[in-house]
CSV table of N, CA and C in Angstrom, one decimal:
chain,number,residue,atom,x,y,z
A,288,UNK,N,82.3,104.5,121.0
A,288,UNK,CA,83.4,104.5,120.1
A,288,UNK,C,84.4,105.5,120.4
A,289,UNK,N,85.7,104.9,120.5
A,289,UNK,CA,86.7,106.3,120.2
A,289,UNK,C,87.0,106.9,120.0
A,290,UNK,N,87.3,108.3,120.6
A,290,UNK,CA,87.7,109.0,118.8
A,290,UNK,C,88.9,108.7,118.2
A,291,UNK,N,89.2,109.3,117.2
A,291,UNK,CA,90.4,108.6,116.2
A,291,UNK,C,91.1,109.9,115.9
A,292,UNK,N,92.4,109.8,116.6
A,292,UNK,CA,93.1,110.8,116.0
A,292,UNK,C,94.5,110.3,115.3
A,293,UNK,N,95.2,111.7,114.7
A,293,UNK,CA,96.1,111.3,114.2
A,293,UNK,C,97.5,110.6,114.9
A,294,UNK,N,98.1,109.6,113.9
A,294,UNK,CA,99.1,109.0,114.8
A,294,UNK,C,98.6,107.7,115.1
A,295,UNK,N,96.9,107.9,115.9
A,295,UNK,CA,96.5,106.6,116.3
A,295,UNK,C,96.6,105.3,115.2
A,296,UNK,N,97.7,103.8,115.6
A,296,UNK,CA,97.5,103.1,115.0
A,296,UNK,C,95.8,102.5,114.7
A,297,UNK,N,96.2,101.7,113.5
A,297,UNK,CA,94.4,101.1,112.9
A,297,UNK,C,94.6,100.1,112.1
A,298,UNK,N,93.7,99.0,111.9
A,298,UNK,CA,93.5,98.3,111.2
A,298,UNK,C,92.6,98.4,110.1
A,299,UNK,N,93.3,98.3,108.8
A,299,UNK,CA,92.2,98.9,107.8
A,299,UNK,C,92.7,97.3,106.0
A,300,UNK,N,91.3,96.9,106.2
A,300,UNK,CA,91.5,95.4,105.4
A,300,UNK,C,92.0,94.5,105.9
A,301,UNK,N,92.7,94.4,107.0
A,301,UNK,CA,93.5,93.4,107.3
A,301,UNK,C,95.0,93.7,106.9
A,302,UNK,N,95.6,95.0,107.2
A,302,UNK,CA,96.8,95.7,107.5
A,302,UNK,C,96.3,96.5,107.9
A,303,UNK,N,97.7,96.6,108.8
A,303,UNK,CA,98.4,98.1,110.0
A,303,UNK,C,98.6,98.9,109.7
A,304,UNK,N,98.0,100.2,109.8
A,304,UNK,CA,98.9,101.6,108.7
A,304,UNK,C,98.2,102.5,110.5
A,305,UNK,N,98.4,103.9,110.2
A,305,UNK,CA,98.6,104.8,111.1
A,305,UNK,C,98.0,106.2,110.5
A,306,UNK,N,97.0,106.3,111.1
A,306,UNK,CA,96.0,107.8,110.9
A,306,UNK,C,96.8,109.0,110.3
A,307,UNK,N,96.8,109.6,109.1
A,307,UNK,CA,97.4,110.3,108.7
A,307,UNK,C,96.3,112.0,108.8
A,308,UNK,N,97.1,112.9,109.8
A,308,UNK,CA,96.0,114.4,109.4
A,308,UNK,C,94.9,114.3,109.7
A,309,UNK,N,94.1,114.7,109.8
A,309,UNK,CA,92.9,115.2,110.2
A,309,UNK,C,92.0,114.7,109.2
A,310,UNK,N,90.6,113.5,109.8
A,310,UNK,CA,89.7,113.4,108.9
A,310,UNK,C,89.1,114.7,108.2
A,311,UNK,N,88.9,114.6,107.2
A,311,UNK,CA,88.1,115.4,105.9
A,311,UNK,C,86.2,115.4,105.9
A,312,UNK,N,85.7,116.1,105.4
A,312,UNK,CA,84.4,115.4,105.2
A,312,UNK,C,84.2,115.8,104.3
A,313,UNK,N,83.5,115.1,103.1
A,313,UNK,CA,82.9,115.1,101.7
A,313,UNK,C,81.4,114.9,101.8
A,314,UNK,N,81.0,115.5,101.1
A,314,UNK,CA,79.4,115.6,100.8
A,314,UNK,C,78.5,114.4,100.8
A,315,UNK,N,79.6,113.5,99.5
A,315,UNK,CA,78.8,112.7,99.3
A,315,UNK,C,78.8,111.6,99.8
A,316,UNK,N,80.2,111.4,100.9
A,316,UNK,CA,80.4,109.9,101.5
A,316,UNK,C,80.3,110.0,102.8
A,317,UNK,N,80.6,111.5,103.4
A,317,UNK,CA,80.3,111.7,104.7
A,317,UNK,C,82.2,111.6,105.0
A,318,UNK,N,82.6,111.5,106.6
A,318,UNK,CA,84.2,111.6,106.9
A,318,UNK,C,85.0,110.9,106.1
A,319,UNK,N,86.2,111.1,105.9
A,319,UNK,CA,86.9,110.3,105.6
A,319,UNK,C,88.4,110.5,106.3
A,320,UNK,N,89.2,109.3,106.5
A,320,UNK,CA,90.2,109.5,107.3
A,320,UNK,C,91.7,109.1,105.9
A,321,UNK,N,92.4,109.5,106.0
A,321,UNK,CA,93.6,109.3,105.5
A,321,UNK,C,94.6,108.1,106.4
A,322,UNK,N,94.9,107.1,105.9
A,322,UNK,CA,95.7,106.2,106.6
A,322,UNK,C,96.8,105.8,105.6
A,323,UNK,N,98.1,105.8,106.1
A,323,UNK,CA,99.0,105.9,105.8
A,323,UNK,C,99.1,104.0,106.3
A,324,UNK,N,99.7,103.5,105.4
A,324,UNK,CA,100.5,101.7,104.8
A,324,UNK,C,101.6,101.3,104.7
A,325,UNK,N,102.9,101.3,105.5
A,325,UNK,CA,103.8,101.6,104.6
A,325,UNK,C,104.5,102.9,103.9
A,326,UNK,N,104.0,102.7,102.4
A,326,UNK,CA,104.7,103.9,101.7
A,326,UNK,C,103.2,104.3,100.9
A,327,UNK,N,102.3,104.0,101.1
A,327,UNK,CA,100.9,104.1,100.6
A,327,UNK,C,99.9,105.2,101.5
A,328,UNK,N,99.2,105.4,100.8
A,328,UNK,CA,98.2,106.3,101.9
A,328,UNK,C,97.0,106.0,101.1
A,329,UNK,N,96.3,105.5,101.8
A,329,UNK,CA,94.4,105.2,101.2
A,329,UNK,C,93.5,105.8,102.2
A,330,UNK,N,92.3,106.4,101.5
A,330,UNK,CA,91.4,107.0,102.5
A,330,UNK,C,90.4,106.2,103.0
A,331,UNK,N,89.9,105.8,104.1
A,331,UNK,CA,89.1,105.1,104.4
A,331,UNK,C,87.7,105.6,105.2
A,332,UNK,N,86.5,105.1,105.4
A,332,UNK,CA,85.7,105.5,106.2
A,332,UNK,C,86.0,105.2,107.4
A,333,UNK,N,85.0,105.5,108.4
A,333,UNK,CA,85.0,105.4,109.7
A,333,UNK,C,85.0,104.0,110.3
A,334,UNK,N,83.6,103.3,109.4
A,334,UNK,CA,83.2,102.0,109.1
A,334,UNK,C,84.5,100.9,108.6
A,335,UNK,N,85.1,101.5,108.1
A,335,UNK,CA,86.0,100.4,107.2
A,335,UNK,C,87.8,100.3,108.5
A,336,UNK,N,87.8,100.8,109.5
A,336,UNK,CA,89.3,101.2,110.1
A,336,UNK,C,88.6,100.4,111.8
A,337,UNK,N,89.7,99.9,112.3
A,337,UNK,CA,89.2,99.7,113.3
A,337,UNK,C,90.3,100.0,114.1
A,338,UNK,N,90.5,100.3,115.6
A,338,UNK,CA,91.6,101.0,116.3
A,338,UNK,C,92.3,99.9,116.9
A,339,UNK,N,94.0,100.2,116.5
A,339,UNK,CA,94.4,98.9,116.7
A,339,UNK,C,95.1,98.5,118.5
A,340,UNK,N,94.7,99.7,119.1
A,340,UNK,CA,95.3,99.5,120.7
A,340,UNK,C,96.7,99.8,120.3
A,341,UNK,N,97.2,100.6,121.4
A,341,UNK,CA,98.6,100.9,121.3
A,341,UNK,C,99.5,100.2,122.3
A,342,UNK,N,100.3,99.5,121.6
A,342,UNK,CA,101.0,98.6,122.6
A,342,UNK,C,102.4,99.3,123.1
């Protein structure tokens, strides 16, 4: 697996958004990454983003 940094485009649900900052880690969920949507920002797991190749 790749690593994932910030900047790197991603697919996360079935939209495009772009790695926001530096994953986080929380106790109870394990990493979490900030991904930026748009005008939105959702945090997602590792599991849930997939890298979308930079064209």
């Amino acid at each position: 697996m790749e690593k994932i940094r910030n900047g790197d485009p991603v697919i996360y649900r079935n939209q495009q958004g772009i790695v926001y900052g530096r994953p986080r880690e929380i106790k109870s969920r394990g990493l979490i990454y900030t991904i930026r949507i748009g005008d939105e920002y959702v945090k997602a797991l590792p599991s849930e983003i997939t890298l979308a190749g930079k064209h």
